[in-house]
């Protein structure tokens, strides 16, 4: 390893340089941002995002963000557009073109065709005097004073600026559309994120393991029920309604305070008014309750009838945490 540089300082300089450039761009934001949002919000088609080189990679990320937040979008590689892919642009589509210089040969060749085929062209560029900027309906200016690259060559600050500008567009469109968590969940049904947004308590609990005792149940039988169901808890139930709870912790504390359990019943040691949840509640909401009260189990009801126990381990198995 080259030890002639200070690694931590190099990291810090990269962060500092890119942050300073972002702050500069933020300070210069003006009405053109509002104009761009108006075009994107009002379009009846899709948002086509194009670029070449590193800008093309940022364009792909923008498309992924737009699509997942309610703005139908499609990536178009600037080079491939000249070899048949231009056909994906429809008359009602709006195009966002990313290019730091705005003057590369591929962009110069593509821009007139984008103007002809789309409902509008939005440029994201560092040069407001470039070929791209002059042809665009709206220019989102992303000037940078310095790439984070020590040679001032590799796209670093410039691509970060493009990325953040894309995020700003997506966030603003989300707010205009009043895009909510329920909407978000429809676009993210898979993985841990999908589970967090969609999975409900009734999807996790095993109703065949429903530890249940009654007020008159002897303590010995309470211990057996908790051990057999292996959920660390039993609900005290009368006529299918939860009236109390006994945990394995309650059992241990009781054994430390009495000489004999003879004659003791569930009613003698249960905790009244336990925390309960509805089976239709989101698992994430149930987890929040567990965290708020530092507990690992919750009794589950459906239409005020006891149906089972949700344990923290059930949630962990699903990878939500």
mmCIF file of C-alpha atoms in Angstrom:
data_model
loop_
_atom_site.group_PDB
_atom_site.id
_atom_site.type_symbol
_atom_site.label_atom_id
_atom_site.label_comp_id
_atom_site.label_asym_id
_atom_site.label_seq_id
_atom_site.Cartn_x
_atom_site.Cartn_y
_atom_site.Cartn_z
ATOM 1 C CA UNK A 1 0.000 0.000 0.000
ATOM 2 C CA UNK A 2 1.185 3.507 -0.780
ATOM 3 C CA UNK A 3 1.754 5.027 2.655
ATOM 4 C CA UNK A 4 2.829 8.430 1.372
ATOM 5 C CA UNK A 5 -0.743 9.754 1.623
ATOM 6 C CA UNK A 6 -2.924 10.273 4.654
ATOM 7 C CA UNK A 7 -5.892 7.961 4.062
ATOM 8 C CA UNK A 8 -8.261 9.704 6.465
ATOM 9 C CA UNK A 9 -7.449 13.123 5.028
ATOM 10 C CA UNK A 10 -8.059 11.807 1.530
ATOM 11 C CA UNK A 11 -11.491 10.548 2.592
ATOM 12 C CA UNK A 12 -12.314 13.852 4.296
ATOM 13 C CA UNK A 13 -11.177 15.896 1.296
ATOM 14 C CA UNK A 14 -13.448 13.893 -0.995
ATOM 15 C CA UNK A 15 -16.442 14.444 1.259
ATOM 16 C CA UNK A 16 -15.626 18.119 1.756
ATOM 17 C CA UNK A 17 -15.133 18.809 -1.941
ATOM 18 C CA UNK A 18 -18.374 17.167 -2.966
ATOM 19 C CA UNK A 19 -20.362 18.796 -0.144
ATOM 20 C CA UNK A 20 -19.034 22.235 -1.071
ATOM 21 C CA UNK A 21 -20.068 21.732 -4.675
ATOM 22 C CA UNK A 22 -23.553 20.607 -3.626
ATOM 23 C CA UNK A 23 -23.929 23.667 -1.404
ATOM 24 C CA UNK A 24 -22.951 25.891 -4.324
ATOM 25 C CA UNK A 25 -25.590 24.311 -6.542
ATOM 26 C CA UNK A 26 -28.247 24.565 -3.822
ATOM 27 C CA UNK A 27 -27.552 28.270 -3.393
ATOM 28 C CA UNK A 28 -28.062 28.886 -7.114
ATOM 29 C CA UNK A 29 -31.373 27.027 -7.451
ATOM 30 C CA UNK A 30 -34.005 29.252 -9.031
ATOM 31 C CA UNK A 31 -37.336 29.173 -10.858
ATOM 32 C CA UNK A 32 -36.012 26.691 -13.392
ATOM 33 C CA UNK A 33 -36.436 23.974 -10.759
ATOM 34 C CA UNK A 34 -40.132 24.848 -10.512
ATOM 35 C CA UNK A 35 -40.421 24.841 -14.308
ATOM 36 C CA UNK A 36 -38.846 21.390 -14.540
ATOM 37 C CA UNK A 37 -41.178 19.997 -11.887
ATOM 38 C CA UNK A 38 -44.197 21.478 -13.660
ATOM 39 C CA UNK A 39 -43.228 19.748 -16.910
ATOM 40 C CA UNK A 40 -42.600 16.409 -15.198
ATOM 41 C CA UNK A 41 -45.742 16.567 -13.072
ATOM 42 C CA UNK A 42 -48.033 17.495 -15.946
ATOM 43 C CA UNK A 43 -46.719 15.035 -18.521
ATOM 44 C CA UNK A 44 -49.163 12.370 -19.663
ATOM 45 C CA UNK A 45 -46.327 10.127 -20.779
ATOM 46 C CA UNK A 46 -43.226 8.740 -19.147
ATOM 47 C CA UNK A 47 -40.012 10.381 -18.048
ATOM 48 C CA UNK A 48 -37.158 9.212 -20.283
ATOM 49 C CA UNK A 49 -33.731 9.709 -18.696
ATOM 50 C CA UNK A 50 -30.647 9.550 -20.897
ATOM 51 C CA UNK A 51 -26.909 10.071 -20.724
ATOM 52 C CA UNK A 52 -23.592 8.518 -21.670
ATOM 53 C CA UNK A 53 -20.608 7.291 -19.698
ATOM 54 C CA UNK A 54 -20.884 7.897 -15.947
ATOM 55 C CA UNK A 55 -23.934 10.084 -16.553
ATOM 56 C CA UNK A 56 -25.702 7.047 -17.985
ATOM 57 C CA UNK A 57 -25.164 5.206 -14.706
ATOM 58 C CA UNK A 58 -26.679 8.112 -12.789
ATOM 59 C CA UNK A 59 -29.566 8.173 -15.261
ATOM 60 C CA UNK A 60 -30.300 4.520 -14.479
ATOM 61 C CA UNK A 61 -30.425 5.273 -10.760
ATOM 62 C CA UNK A 62 -32.775 8.204 -11.396
ATOM 63 C CA UNK A 63 -35.095 5.936 -13.370
ATOM 64 C CA UNK A 64 -35.136 3.388 -10.541
ATOM 65 C CA UNK A 65 -36.011 6.112 -8.028
ATOM 66 C CA UNK A 66 -38.721 7.625 -10.237
ATOM 67 C CA UNK A 67 -40.355 4.260 -10.879
ATOM 68 C CA UNK A 68 -40.383 3.307 -7.203
ATOM 69 C CA UNK A 69 -41.929 6.617 -6.152
ATOM 70 C CA UNK A 70 -44.803 6.898 -8.608
ATOM 71 C CA UNK A 71 -43.242 8.517 -11.685
ATOM 72 C CA UNK A 72 -43.220 6.093 -14.656
ATOM 73 C CA UNK A 73 -39.766 6.270 -16.165
ATOM 74 C CA UNK A 74 -37.488 4.599 -18.727
ATOM 75 C CA UNK A 75 -33.707 4.645 -19.213
ATOM 76 C CA UNK A 76 -32.306 5.398 -22.672
ATOM 77 C CA UNK A 77 -28.575 5.053 -23.287
ATOM 78 C CA UNK A 78 -27.449 7.952 -25.461
ATOM 79 C CA UNK A 79 -25.283 5.747 -27.676
ATOM 80 C CA UNK A 80 -27.856 2.967 -28.067
ATOM 81 C CA UNK A 81 -30.499 5.566 -28.936
ATOM 82 C CA UNK A 82 -28.739 6.112 -32.248
ATOM 83 C CA UNK A 83 -29.011 2.407 -33.037
ATOM 84 C CA UNK A 84 -32.710 1.766 -32.661
ATOM 85 C CA UNK A 85 -33.584 2.503 -29.032
ATOM 86 C CA UNK A 86 -34.820 5.981 -29.948
ATOM 87 C CA UNK A 87 -38.068 4.263 -30.850
ATOM 88 C CA UNK A 88 -39.044 3.923 -27.208
ATOM 89 C CA UNK A 89 -39.704 7.680 -26.957
ATOM 90 C CA UNK A 90 -43.374 8.546 -27.459
ATOM 91 C CA UNK A 91 -44.766 12.030 -28.259
ATOM 92 C CA UNK A 92 -46.106 12.564 -24.715
ATOM 93 C CA UNK A 93 -42.861 11.561 -23.001
ATOM 94 C CA UNK A 94 -40.556 14.095 -21.342
ATOM 95 C CA UNK A 95 -36.807 13.575 -21.635
ATOM 96 C CA UNK A 96 -34.162 14.395 -19.025
ATOM 97 C CA UNK A 97 -30.669 14.448 -20.508
ATOM 98 C CA UNK A 98 -27.617 14.316 -18.224
ATOM 99 C CA UNK A 99 -24.242 15.589 -19.435
ATOM 100 C CA UNK A 100 -21.596 17.500 -17.528
ATOM 101 C CA UNK A 101 -20.235 19.277 -20.595
ATOM 102 C CA UNK A 102 -23.390 19.148 -22.699
ATOM 103 C CA UNK A 103 -21.134 19.107 -25.738
ATOM 104 C CA UNK A 104 -20.073 15.498 -26.273
ATOM 105 C CA UNK A 105 -20.507 14.194 -29.863
ATOM 106 C CA UNK A 106 -23.132 11.657 -28.806
ATOM 107 C CA UNK A 107 -25.197 14.326 -27.037
ATOM 108 C CA UNK A 108 -24.937 16.731 -29.970
ATOM 109 C CA UNK A 109 -26.181 14.029 -32.334
ATOM 110 C CA UNK A 110 -28.990 12.962 -30.032
ATOM 111 C CA UNK A 111 -30.423 16.274 -28.821
ATOM 112 C CA UNK A 112 -32.195 17.324 -32.066
ATOM 113 C CA UNK A 113 -33.876 13.933 -32.206
ATOM 114 C CA UNK A 114 -35.000 14.231 -28.578
ATOM 115 C CA UNK A 115 -36.502 17.637 -29.300
ATOM 116 C CA UNK A 116 -38.364 16.257 -32.304
ATOM 117 C CA UNK A 117 -39.783 13.147 -30.655
ATOM 118 C CA UNK A 118 -40.650 14.225 -27.095
ATOM 119 C CA UNK A 119 -42.977 16.622 -25.321
ATOM 120 C CA UNK A 120 -40.062 18.429 -23.713
ATOM 121 C CA UNK A 121 -36.334 18.257 -22.999
ATOM 122 C CA UNK A 122 -34.873 18.974 -19.578
ATOM 123 C CA UNK A 123 -31.092 19.298 -19.322
ATOM 124 C CA UNK A 124 -28.983 18.580 -16.258
ATOM 125 C CA UNK A 125 -25.583 20.036 -17.086
ATOM 126 C CA UNK A 126 -22.697 22.018 -15.628
ATOM 127 C CA UNK A 127 -22.503 24.318 -18.662
ATOM 128 C CA UNK A 128 -25.462 26.603 -19.340
ATOM 129 C CA UNK A 129 -23.857 27.681 -22.616
ATOM 130 C CA UNK A 130 -23.483 24.148 -23.966
ATOM 131 C CA UNK A 131 -25.215 22.703 -27.023
ATOM 132 C CA UNK A 132 -27.498 20.672 -24.739
ATOM 133 C CA UNK A 133 -28.437 23.635 -22.552
ATOM 134 C CA UNK A 134 -29.270 25.859 -25.520
ATOM 135 C CA UNK A 135 -31.556 23.199 -26.980
ATOM 136 C CA UNK A 136 -33.349 22.310 -23.744
ATOM 137 C CA UNK A 137 -36.686 23.661 -22.633
ATOM 138 C CA UNK A 138 -35.402 23.877 -19.052
ATOM 139 C CA UNK A 139 -31.843 23.712 -17.722
ATOM 140 C CA UNK A 140 -31.071 22.430 -14.237
ATOM 141 C CA UNK A 141 -27.643 23.897 -13.664
ATOM 142 C CA UNK A 142 -25.155 21.681 -11.786
ATOM 143 C CA UNK A 143 -21.921 23.711 -11.832
ATOM 144 C CA UNK A 144 -18.935 22.375 -9.952
ATOM 145 C CA UNK A 145 -15.708 24.102 -9.056
ATOM 146 C CA UNK A 146 -13.676 20.919 -8.606
ATOM 147 C CA UNK A 147 -14.021 17.189 -9.096
ATOM 148 C CA UNK A 148 -13.056 15.269 -5.962
ATOM 149 C CA UNK A 149 -10.566 13.393 -8.142
ATOM 150 C CA UNK A 150 -7.073 14.804 -7.381
ATOM 151 C CA UNK A 151 -6.480 15.098 -11.140
ATOM 152 C CA UNK A 152 -9.800 16.938 -11.536
ATOM 153 C CA UNK A 153 -10.656 14.433 -14.255
ATOM 154 C CA UNK A 154 -12.712 11.466 -12.981
ATOM 155 C CA UNK A 155 -16.426 12.302 -12.651
ATOM 156 C CA UNK A 156 -16.982 12.520 -8.889
ATOM 157 C CA UNK A 157 -18.404 15.830 -7.747
ATOM 158 C CA UNK A 158 -20.216 16.183 -11.075
ATOM 159 C CA UNK A 159 -21.953 12.807 -10.910
ATOM 160 C CA UNK A 160 -22.859 13.375 -7.258
ATOM 161 C CA UNK A 161 -24.465 16.661 -8.287
ATOM 162 C CA UNK A 162 -26.481 14.879 -10.987
ATOM 163 C CA UNK A 163 -27.525 12.197 -8.512
ATOM 164 C CA UNK A 164 -28.751 14.687 -5.923
ATOM 165 C CA UNK A 165 -30.570 16.730 -8.549
ATOM 166 C CA UNK A 166 -32.395 13.565 -9.606
ATOM 167 C CA UNK A 167 -33.279 12.765 -6.016
ATOM 168 C CA UNK A 168 -34.608 16.304 -5.545
ATOM 169 C CA UNK A 169 -36.861 15.913 -8.578
ATOM 170 C CA UNK A 170 -38.186 12.561 -7.346
ATOM 171 C CA UNK A 171 -38.846 13.820 -3.813
ATOM 172 C CA UNK A 172 -40.663 16.921 -5.044
ATOM 173 C CA UNK A 173 -42.859 14.828 -7.360
ATOM 174 C CA UNK A 174 -43.645 12.468 -4.465
ATOM 175 C CA UNK A 175 -44.824 15.405 -2.379
ATOM 176 C CA UNK A 176 -46.942 16.845 -5.187
ATOM 177 C CA UNK A 177 -48.594 13.457 -5.693
ATOM 178 C CA UNK A 178 -49.116 13.020 -1.956
ATOM 179 C CA UNK A 179 -47.274 9.719 -2.283
ATOM 180 C CA UNK A 180 -47.742 7.757 0.977
ATOM 181 C CA UNK A 181 -46.240 4.677 2.599
ATOM 182 C CA UNK A 182 -49.159 2.591 1.309
ATOM 183 C CA UNK A 183 -48.340 3.696 -2.232
ATOM 184 C CA UNK A 184 -44.680 2.938 -1.656
ATOM 185 C CA UNK A 185 -45.485 -0.578 -0.472
ATOM 186 C CA UNK A 186 -47.256 -1.389 -3.744
ATOM 187 C CA UNK A 187 -44.025 -0.727 -5.626
ATOM 188 C CA UNK A 188 -41.840 -2.650 -3.135
ATOM 189 C CA UNK A 189 -43.622 -5.942 -2.367
ATOM 190 C CA UNK A 190 -40.427 -7.987 -2.077
ATOM 191 C CA UNK A 191 -37.580 -8.262 0.405
ATOM 192 C CA UNK A 192 -37.309 -6.825 3.883
ATOM 193 C CA UNK A 193 -38.719 -3.482 2.779
ATOM 194 C CA UNK A 194 -41.814 -5.107 1.321
ATOM 195 C CA UNK A 195 -42.355 -7.126 4.473
ATOM 196 C CA UNK A 196 -42.007 -4.032 6.623
ATOM 197 C CA UNK A 197 -44.692 -2.259 4.613
ATOM 198 C CA UNK A 198 -47.066 -5.145 3.898
ATOM 199 C CA UNK A 199 -46.700 -7.976 6.420
ATOM 200 C CA UNK A 200 -49.437 -8.106 9.059
ATOM 201 C CA UNK A 201 -49.591 -9.858 12.399
ATOM 202 C CA UNK A 202 -52.014 -12.550 11.218
ATOM 203 C CA UNK A 203 -49.410 -13.558 8.613
ATOM 204 C CA UNK A 204 -46.951 -14.542 11.345
ATOM 205 C CA UNK A 205 -48.796 -16.041 14.283
ATOM 206 C CA UNK A 206 -49.343 -19.788 14.560
ATOM 207 C CA UNK A 207 -52.849 -20.223 15.935
ATOM 208 C CA UNK A 208 -52.106 -23.852 16.732
ATOM 209 C CA UNK A 209 -49.683 -22.560 19.366
ATOM 210 C CA UNK A 210 -52.005 -20.479 21.495
ATOM 211 C CA UNK A 211 -50.879 -20.747 25.135
ATOM 212 C CA UNK A 212 -54.047 -20.413 27.191
ATOM 213 C CA UNK A 213 -54.915 -20.759 30.870
ATOM 214 C CA UNK A 214 -57.885 -19.725 32.989
ATOM 215 C CA UNK A 215 -58.260 -17.969 36.311
ATOM 216 C CA UNK A 216 -58.571 -21.251 38.194
ATOM 217 C CA UNK A 217 -55.751 -23.063 36.365
ATOM 218 C CA UNK A 218 -53.240 -24.445 38.917
ATOM 219 C CA UNK A 219 -49.751 -22.930 38.690
ATOM 220 C CA UNK A 220 -48.281 -26.344 37.851
ATOM 221 C CA UNK A 221 -50.487 -26.468 34.752
ATOM 222 C CA UNK A 222 -49.617 -22.862 33.892
ATOM 223 C CA UNK A 223 -45.916 -23.792 33.915
ATOM 224 C CA UNK A 224 -46.632 -26.811 31.710
ATOM 225 C CA UNK A 225 -48.629 -24.709 29.215
ATOM 226 C CA UNK A 226 -45.892 -22.084 28.918
ATOM 227 C CA UNK A 227 -43.210 -24.758 28.509
ATOM 228 C CA UNK A 228 -45.167 -26.781 25.959
ATOM 229 C CA UNK A 229 -46.030 -23.832 23.677
ATOM 230 C CA UNK A 230 -42.491 -22.424 24.013
ATOM 231 C CA UNK A 231 -43.490 -18.795 23.616
ATOM 232 C CA UNK A 232 -42.533 -17.713 27.120
ATOM 233 C CA UNK A 233 -46.035 -16.580 27.948
ATOM 234 C CA UNK A 234 -49.622 -17.675 28.497
ATOM 235 C CA UNK A 235 -52.783 -15.648 28.184
ATOM 236 C CA UNK A 236 -55.329 -15.817 30.979
ATOM 237 C CA UNK A 237 -58.602 -16.133 29.127
ATOM 238 C CA UNK A 238 -62.256 -16.329 30.066
ATOM 239 C CA UNK A 239 -64.896 -16.790 27.350
ATOM 240 C CA UNK A 240 -62.246 -16.104 24.682
ATOM 241 C CA UNK A 241 -61.476 -12.684 26.152
ATOM 242 C CA UNK A 242 -58.011 -11.832 27.449
ATOM 243 C CA UNK A 243 -58.094 -10.752 31.090
ATOM 244 C CA UNK A 244 -54.468 -11.244 32.049
ATOM 245 C CA UNK A 245 -51.036 -12.563 31.159
ATOM 246 C CA UNK A 246 -48.395 -14.731 32.812
ATOM 247 C CA UNK A 247 -44.817 -14.763 31.541
ATOM 248 C CA UNK A 248 -41.960 -17.124 32.318
ATOM 249 C CA UNK A 249 -40.433 -14.179 34.174
ATOM 250 C CA UNK A 250 -43.493 -14.039 36.407
ATOM 251 C CA UNK A 251 -43.007 -17.755 37.151
ATOM 252 C CA UNK A 252 -39.346 -17.280 38.137
ATOM 253 C CA UNK A 253 -40.141 -14.346 40.388
ATOM 254 C CA UNK A 254 -42.955 -16.296 42.065
ATOM 255 C CA UNK A 255 -40.698 -19.284 42.760
ATOM 256 C CA UNK A 256 -38.268 -16.959 44.500
ATOM 257 C CA UNK A 257 -40.937 -15.598 46.847
ATOM 258 C CA UNK A 258 -43.032 -18.626 47.875
ATOM 259 C CA UNK A 259 -42.079 -21.824 49.628
ATOM 260 C CA UNK A 260 -44.785 -23.896 47.960
ATOM 261 C CA UNK A 261 -46.924 -23.495 44.841
ATOM 262 C CA UNK A 262 -49.557 -25.791 46.288
ATOM 263 C CA UNK A 263 -52.970 -24.196 45.910
ATOM 264 C CA UNK A 264 -51.759 -21.275 43.787
ATOM 265 C CA UNK A 265 -53.714 -20.529 40.638
ATOM 266 C CA UNK A 266 -53.260 -18.343 37.577
ATOM 267 C CA UNK A 267 -55.394 -15.626 39.146
ATOM 268 C CA UNK A 268 -52.868 -15.298 41.967
ATOM 269 C CA UNK A 269 -49.993 -14.202 39.795
ATOM 270 C CA UNK A 270 -51.290 -12.871 36.497
ATOM 271 C CA UNK A 271 -50.761 -9.299 35.338
ATOM 272 C CA UNK A 272 -54.008 -7.594 34.442
ATOM 273 C CA UNK A 273 -54.642 -5.478 31.328
ATOM 274 C CA UNK A 274 -51.749 -6.820 29.229
ATOM 275 C CA UNK A 275 -50.616 -5.196 25.981
ATOM 276 C CA UNK A 276 -52.633 -6.599 23.102
ATOM 277 C CA UNK A 277 -52.688 -5.978 19.363
ATOM 278 C CA UNK A 278 -55.062 -6.603 16.507
ATOM 279 C CA UNK A 279 -54.272 -9.373 14.046
ATOM 280 C CA UNK A 280 -54.652 -6.849 11.213
ATOM 281 C CA UNK A 281 -51.893 -4.587 12.541
ATOM 282 C CA UNK A 282 -48.714 -4.219 10.522
ATOM 283 C CA UNK A 283 -45.866 -6.281 11.967
ATOM 284 C CA UNK A 284 -43.675 -3.171 11.937
ATOM 285 C CA UNK A 285 -46.186 -1.398 14.185
ATOM 286 C CA UNK A 286 -46.194 -4.386 16.559
ATOM 287 C CA UNK A 287 -42.403 -4.255 16.663
ATOM 288 C CA UNK A 288 -42.552 -0.565 17.567
ATOM 289 C CA UNK A 289 -44.810 -1.417 20.526
ATOM 290 C CA UNK A 290 -42.401 -4.121 21.683
ATOM 291 C CA UNK A 291 -39.528 -1.644 21.542
ATOM 292 C CA UNK A 292 -41.492 1.080 23.352
ATOM 293 C CA UNK A 293 -42.370 -1.224 26.259
ATOM 294 C CA UNK A 294 -39.225 -3.407 26.206
ATOM 295 C CA UNK A 295 -41.210 -6.632 25.787
ATOM 296 C CA UNK A 296 -40.748 -9.622 23.478
ATOM 297 C CA UNK A 297 -44.324 -10.931 23.168
ATOM 298 C CA UNK A 298 -47.715 -9.474 22.408
ATOM 299 C CA UNK A 299 -51.092 -11.147 22.760
ATOM 300 C CA UNK A 300 -53.081 -11.013 19.539
ATOM 301 C CA UNK A 301 -56.821 -10.466 19.205
ATOM 302 C CA UNK A 302 -59.222 -10.670 16.319
ATOM 303 C CA UNK A 303 -62.542 -8.950 16.904
ATOM 304 C CA UNK A 304 -61.677 -8.926 20.655
ATOM 305 C CA UNK A 305 -61.156 -12.696 20.643
ATOM 306 C CA UNK A 306 -57.787 -14.138 21.658
ATOM 307 C CA UNK A 307 -56.137 -15.941 18.728
ATOM 308 C CA UNK A 308 -52.437 -16.247 19.590
ATOM 309 C CA UNK A 309 -49.082 -14.714 20.474
ATOM 310 C CA UNK A 310 -46.662 -12.689 18.376
ATOM 311 C CA UNK A 311 -43.083 -13.220 19.542
ATOM 312 C CA UNK A 312 -40.082 -11.082 18.686
ATOM 313 C CA UNK A 313 -38.398 -14.192 17.306
ATOM 314 C CA UNK A 314 -41.164 -14.489 14.691
ATOM 315 C CA UNK A 315 -40.327 -10.991 13.466
ATOM 316 C CA UNK A 316 -36.583 -11.614 13.480
ATOM 317 C CA UNK A 317 -37.043 -14.727 11.335
ATOM 318 C CA UNK A 318 -38.688 -12.604 8.644
ATOM 319 C CA UNK A 319 -35.678 -10.306 8.469
ATOM 320 C CA UNK A 320 -37.691 -7.181 9.206
ATOM 321 C CA UNK A 321 -35.334 -5.964 11.920
#
